[in-house]
Amino acid sequence: MRGPSPSKDVRLPPLAAIQAFEAAARLGSFERASEELFVTASAIGKRIAALEALLDVTLFIRSSRGATLSAAGREYLDQVRTALDLLSDASLHKRGEPKLEPLRVVSTPTFARQVLIPALPGFTAAHPEVELEIMLSIPYLDIMPPNADVWVRFGSGKYPGLNARQLTADPVFAVCAPDYRDRHGPFERPADLARAQLLRCPMEPWRPWLAAAGLDWPEPTRGVWLVDLGIMLAAARAGQGLALTRRALAAEWLDEGKLVRVLDIEIPGESQYYLCTESSRPPGNAVQAFSLWLEGVCKQVAQWPRGPQASQE
């Protein structure tokens, strides 16, 4: 029996490099491949460059507009896909039911309702291996379910024992329902707000915004006291007064015209949303995937239109 020919190069490319090449070719860019594989676009580029050096062939043609498959790259892609399909089929024969990785997420009610839940189908579709459980906290009452893997918290970002990654950087502005503006407005100058009911919530005090508007008014002491940002926003939508809010929470209602901005005054939000994990516990695959996904969702929400004013900006 003859052994392998000494001239035969039996070196196999690293699987990570092949996966990077296949993802970039399928998705059309290094950036989108990096999002799928949870590495940087630079890492994708380096893996593909190493693969090209090993194969001694150019797989992608780089230009200022991005990278496109070369003729050799298209041929190699067909071969790679066949090999990956065979590996996948072989693995399936050795594997029973996929093992689910549990992930317990605790979120504030408003963030869960306005941001997390509407976008959640994208995560569950991309990560069927994650068994997701979502619990709610009540920030004002400091009620927090125990034993979570990830917390979405609203505050300063300083939480002992937790690593905090900032999700939002939203400015704060005033909104009301169009019919409330029509009944009690117009609100053309800050002093016009003397005719308005300022909805009160301890999570979003009025005093900093009033100061930015040049009004030396105290914090409102009359009117309904609402201890949840989402409830306050719903009250404004129902025509009960003016509310302070932020883009991530009100973007959809602003875009639909169910809420309108009052005056062109914004202040930096003293509190923001943070994604927190335990400092003493290294994040697992599910936590890392969820964290990266949620950061992307928040970036997308921050770019949404801001109602009728969006067309003027």
PDB file of N, CA, C and O in Angstrom, residues 161-198:
ATOM      1  N   GLY A 161     -20.850  45.033  41.857  1.00  0.00           N
ATOM      2  CA  GLY A 161     -20.900  43.614  41.523  1.00  0.00           C
ATOM      3  C   GLY A 161     -21.371  43.309  40.116  1.00  0.00           C
ATOM      4  O   GLY A 161     -21.446  42.136  39.736  1.00  0.00           O
ATOM      5  N   LEU A 162     -21.678  44.354  39.340  1.00  0.00           N
ATOM      6  CA  LEU A 162     -22.170  44.131  37.983  1.00  0.00           C
ATOM      7  C   LEU A 162     -21.304  44.862  36.966  1.00  0.00           C
ATOM      8  O   LEU A 162     -20.821  45.969  37.228  1.00  0.00           O
ATOM      9  N   ASN A 163     -21.099  44.221  35.821  1.00  0.00           N
ATOM     10  CA  ASN A 163     -20.529  44.907  34.660  1.00  0.00           C
ATOM     11  C   ASN A 163     -21.678  45.560  33.907  1.00  0.00           C
ATOM     12  O   ASN A 163     -22.679  44.907  33.591  1.00  0.00           O
ATOM     13  N   ALA A 164     -21.548  46.854  33.627  1.00  0.00           N
ATOM     14  CA  ALA A 164     -22.630  47.600  32.974  1.00  0.00           C
ATOM     15  C   ALA A 164     -22.158  48.133  31.631  1.00  0.00           C
ATOM     16  O   ALA A 164     -21.140  48.820  31.547  1.00  0.00           O
ATOM     17  N   ARG A 165     -22.914  47.807  30.569  1.00  0.00           N
ATOM     18  CA  ARG A 165     -22.641  48.318  29.225  1.00  0.00           C
ATOM     19  C   ARG A 165     -23.790  49.228  28.832  1.00  0.00           C
ATOM     20  O   ARG A 165     -24.957  48.826  28.838  1.00  0.00           O
ATOM     21  N   GLN A 166     -23.481  50.477  28.495  1.00  0.00           N
ATOM     22  CA  GLN A 166     -24.523  51.455  28.197  1.00  0.00           C
ATOM     23  C   GLN A 166     -25.210  51.118  26.883  1.00  0.00           C
ATOM     24  O   GLN A 166     -24.576  50.892  25.855  1.00  0.00           O
ATOM     25  N   LEU A 167     -26.550  51.101  26.925  1.00  0.00           N
ATOM     26  CA  LEU A 167     -27.349  50.774  25.744  1.00  0.00           C
ATOM     27  C   LEU A 167     -27.894  52.009  25.042  1.00  0.00           C
ATOM     28  O   LEU A 167     -28.092  52.002  23.832  1.00  0.00           O
ATOM     29  N   THR A 168     -28.184  53.057  25.798  1.00  0.00           N
ATOM     30  CA  THR A 168     -28.782  54.259  25.207  1.00  0.00           C
ATOM     31  C   THR A 168     -28.006  55.497  25.639  1.00  0.00           C
ATOM     32  O   THR A 168     -27.299  55.486  26.650  1.00  0.00           O
ATOM     33  N   ALA A 169     -28.163  56.559  24.863  1.00  0.00           N
ATOM     34  CA  ALA A 169     -27.607  57.870  25.206  1.00  0.00           C
ATOM     35  C   ALA A 169     -28.633  58.928  24.820  1.00  0.00           C
ATOM     36  O   ALA A 169     -28.335  59.926  24.189  1.00  0.00           O
ATOM     37  N   ASP A 170     -29.876  58.676  25.200  1.00  0.00           N
ATOM     38  CA  ASP A 170     -30.998  59.477  24.730  1.00  0.00           C
ATOM     39  C   ASP A 170     -31.112  60.820  25.439  1.00  0.00           C
ATOM     40  O   ASP A 170     -31.038  60.887  26.667  1.00  0.00           O
ATOM     41  N   PRO A 171     -31.358  61.896  24.680  1.00  0.00           N
ATOM     42  CA  PRO A 171     -31.764  63.148  25.311  1.00  0.00           C
ATOM     43  C   PRO A 171     -33.224  63.067  25.747  1.00  0.00           C
ATOM     44  O   PRO A 171     -33.990  62.225  25.279  1.00  0.00           O
ATOM     45  N   VAL A 172     -33.603  63.958  26.646  1.00  0.00           N
ATOM     46  CA  VAL A 172     -34.960  63.991  27.197  1.00  0.00           C
ATOM     47  C   VAL A 172     -35.696  65.204  26.630  1.00  0.00           C
ATOM     48  O   VAL A 172     -35.121  66.305  26.553  1.00  0.00           O
ATOM     49  N   PHE A 173     -36.947  65.023  26.224  1.00  0.00           N
ATOM     50  CA  PHE A 173     -37.745  66.118  25.676  1.00  0.00           C
ATOM     51  C   PHE A 173     -39.199  65.926  26.079  1.00  0.00           C
ATOM     52  O   PHE A 173     -39.583  64.874  26.620  1.00  0.00           O
ATOM     53  N   ALA A 174     -40.020  66.948  25.835  1.00  0.00           N
ATOM     54  CA  ALA A 174     -41.426  66.935  26.242  1.00  0.00           C
ATOM     55  C   ALA A 174     -42.319  66.550  25.070  1.00  0.00           C
ATOM     56  O   ALA A 174     -42.069  66.937  23.926  1.00  0.00           O
ATOM     57  N   VAL A 175     -43.393  65.794  25.373  1.00  0.00           N
ATOM     58  CA  VAL A 175     -44.350  65.364  24.355  1.00  0.00           C
ATOM     59  C   VAL A 175     -45.766  65.474  24.908  1.00  0.00           C
ATOM     60  O   VAL A 175     -45.981  65.527  26.124  1.00  0.00           O
ATOM     61  N   CYS A 176     -46.719  65.482  23.998  1.00  0.00           N
ATOM     62  CA  CYS A 176     -48.129  65.386  24.378  1.00  0.00           C
ATOM     63  C   CYS A 176     -48.901  64.846  23.186  1.00  0.00           C
ATOM     64  O   CYS A 176     -48.358  64.719  22.083  1.00  0.00           O
ATOM     65  N   ALA A 177     -50.164  64.536  23.404  1.00  0.00           N
ATOM     66  CA  ALA A 177     -51.020  64.085  22.305  1.00  0.00           C
ATOM     67  C   ALA A 177     -51.427  65.288  21.455  1.00  0.00           C
ATOM     68  O   ALA A 177     -51.562  66.401  21.972  1.00  0.00           O
ATOM     69  N   PRO A 178     -51.634  65.101  20.154  1.00  0.00           N
ATOM     70  CA  PRO A 178     -52.038  66.231  19.302  1.00  0.00           C
ATOM     71  C   PRO A 178     -53.306  66.922  19.786  1.00  0.00           C
ATOM     72  O   PRO A 178     -53.398  68.149  19.747  1.00  0.00           O
ATOM     73  N   ASP A 179     -54.301  66.147  20.255  1.00  0.00           N
ATOM     74  CA  ASP A 179     -55.542  66.777  20.695  1.00  0.00           C
ATOM     75  C   ASP A 179     -55.331  67.586  21.975  1.00  0.00           C
ATOM     76  O   ASP A 179     -55.983  68.622  22.186  1.00  0.00           O
ATOM     77  N   TYR A 180     -54.391  67.160  22.834  1.00  0.00           N
ATOM     78  CA  TYR A 180     -54.098  67.934  24.043  1.00  0.00           C
ATOM     79  C   TYR A 180     -53.450  69.267  23.653  1.00  0.00           C
ATOM     80  O   TYR A 180     -53.782  70.320  24.213  1.00  0.00           O
ATOM     81  N   ARG A 181     -52.542  69.213  22.706  1.00  0.00           N
ATOM     82  CA  ARG A 181     -51.917  70.448  22.211  1.00  0.00           C
ATOM     83  C   ARG A 181     -52.968  71.395  21.624  1.00  0.00           C
ATOM     84  O   ARG A 181     -52.945  72.604  21.880  1.00  0.00           O
ATOM     85  N   ASP A 182     -53.908  70.839  20.868  1.00  0.00           N
ATOM     86  CA  ASP A 182     -54.921  71.670  20.242  1.00  0.00           C
ATOM     87  C   ASP A 182     -55.867  72.278  21.277  1.00  0.00           C
ATOM     88  O   ASP A 182     -56.358  73.407  21.112  1.00  0.00           O
ATOM     89  N   ARG A 183     -56.148  71.535  22.366  1.00  0.00           N
ATOM     90  CA  ARG A 183     -57.081  72.017  23.380  1.00  0.00           C
ATOM     91  C   ARG A 183     -56.432  73.018  24.339  1.00  0.00           C
ATOM     92  O   ARG A 183     -57.082  73.963  24.786  1.00  0.00           O
ATOM     93  N   HIS A 184     -55.158  72.805  24.662  1.00  0.00           N
ATOM     94  CA  HIS A 184     -54.518  73.621  25.696  1.00  0.00           C
ATOM     95  C   HIS A 184     -53.405  74.519  25.153  1.00  0.00           C
ATOM     96  O   HIS A 184     -52.917  75.368  25.880  1.00  0.00           O
ATOM     97  N   GLY A 185     -53.003  74.322  23.922  1.00  0.00           N
ATOM     98  CA  GLY A 185     -51.939  75.113  23.334  1.00  0.00           C
ATOM     99  C   GLY A 185     -52.451  76.418  22.771  1.00  0.00           C
ATOM    100  O   GLY A 185     -53.550  76.868  23.143  1.00  0.00           O
ATOM    101  N   PRO A 186     -51.676  77.019  21.881  1.00  0.00           N
ATOM    102  CA  PRO A 186     -50.384  76.493  21.400  1.00  0.00           C
ATOM    103  C   PRO A 186     -49.283  76.656  22.436  1.00  0.00           C
ATOM    104  O   PRO A 186     -49.330  77.542  23.271  1.00  0.00           O
ATOM    105  N   PHE A 187     -48.290  75.753  22.345  1.00  0.00           N
ATOM    106  CA  PHE A 187     -47.124  75.821  23.215  1.00  0.00           C
ATOM    107  C   PHE A 187     -45.946  76.313  22.375  1.00  0.00           C
ATOM    108  O   PHE A 187     -45.135  75.514  21.902  1.00  0.00           O
ATOM    109  N   GLU A 188     -45.891  77.603  22.171  1.00  0.00           N
ATOM    110  CA  GLU A 188     -44.859  78.192  21.323  1.00  0.00           C
ATOM    111  C   GLU A 188     -43.675  78.718  22.131  1.00  0.00           C
ATOM    112  O   GLU A 188     -42.571  78.849  21.603  1.00  0.00           O
ATOM    113  N   ARG A 189     -43.916  79.065  23.381  1.00  0.00           N
ATOM    114  CA  ARG A 189     -42.863  79.550  24.269  1.00  0.00           C
ATOM    115  C   ARG A 189     -42.908  78.749  25.558  1.00  0.00           C
ATOM    116  O   ARG A 189     -43.969  78.225  25.937  1.00  0.00           O
ATOM    117  N   PRO A 190     -41.789  78.631  26.280  1.00  0.00           N
ATOM    118  CA  PRO A 190     -41.804  77.883  27.538  1.00  0.00           C
ATOM    119  C   PRO A 190     -42.868  78.367  28.507  1.00  0.00           C
ATOM    120  O   PRO A 190     -43.509  77.554  29.191  1.00  0.00           O
ATOM    121  N   ALA A 191     -43.123  79.684  28.566  1.00  0.00           N
ATOM    122  CA  ALA A 191     -44.117  80.208  29.502  1.00  0.00           C
ATOM    123  C   ALA A 191     -45.517  79.688  29.203  1.00  0.00           C
ATOM    124  O   ALA A 191     -46.378  79.656  30.101  1.00  0.00           O
ATOM    125  N   ASP A 192     -45.769  79.248  27.958  1.00  0.00           N
ATOM    126  CA  ASP A 192     -47.086  78.716  27.601  1.00  0.00           C
ATOM    127  C   ASP A 192     -47.420  77.438  28.354  1.00  0.00           C
ATOM    128  O   ASP A 192     -48.588  77.037  28.430  1.00  0.00           O
ATOM    129  N   LEU A 193     -46.404  76.789  28.913  1.00  0.00           N
ATOM    130  CA  LEU A 193     -46.641  75.546  29.654  1.00  0.00           C
ATOM    131  C   LEU A 193     -47.383  75.783  30.956  1.00  0.00           C
ATOM    132  O   LEU A 193     -47.805  74.828  31.620  1.00  0.00           O
ATOM    133  N   ALA A 194     -47.580  77.048  31.339  1.00  0.00           N
ATOM    134  CA  ALA A 194     -48.374  77.335  32.529  1.00  0.00           C
ATOM    135  C   ALA A 194     -49.813  76.845  32.354  1.00  0.00           C
ATOM    136  O   ALA A 194     -50.520  76.597  33.338  1.00  0.00           O
ATOM    137  N   ARG A 195     -50.259  76.675  31.094  1.00  0.00           N
ATOM    138  CA  ARG A 195     -51.610  76.178  30.826  1.00  0.00           C
ATOM    139  C   ARG A 195     -51.669  74.653  30.806  1.00  0.00           C
ATOM    140  O   ARG A 195     -52.753  74.081  30.641  1.00  0.00           O
ATOM    141  N   ALA A 196     -50.526  73.986  30.920  1.00  0.00           N
ATOM    142  CA  ALA A 196     -50.473  72.538  30.719  1.00  0.00           C
ATOM    143  C   ALA A 196     -50.390  71.782  32.045  1.00  0.00           C
ATOM    144  O   ALA A 196     -49.902  72.289  33.050  1.00  0.00           O
ATOM    145  N   GLN A 197     -50.869  70.554  32.004  1.00  0.00           N
ATOM    146  CA  GLN A 197     -50.702  69.626  33.125  1.00  0.00           C
ATOM    147  C   GLN A 197     -49.403  68.857  32.889  1.00  0.00           C
ATOM    148  O   GLN A 197     -49.259  68.161  31.875  1.00  0.00           O
ATOM    149  N   LEU A 198     -48.441  68.987  33.793  1.00  0.00           N
ATOM    150  CA  LEU A 198     -47.169  68.284  33.664  1.00  0.00           C
ATOM    151  C   LEU A 198     -47.265  66.955  34.409  1.00  0.00           C
ATOM    152  O   LEU A 198     -47.372  66.915  35.636  1.00  0.00           O
TER     153      LEU A 198
END
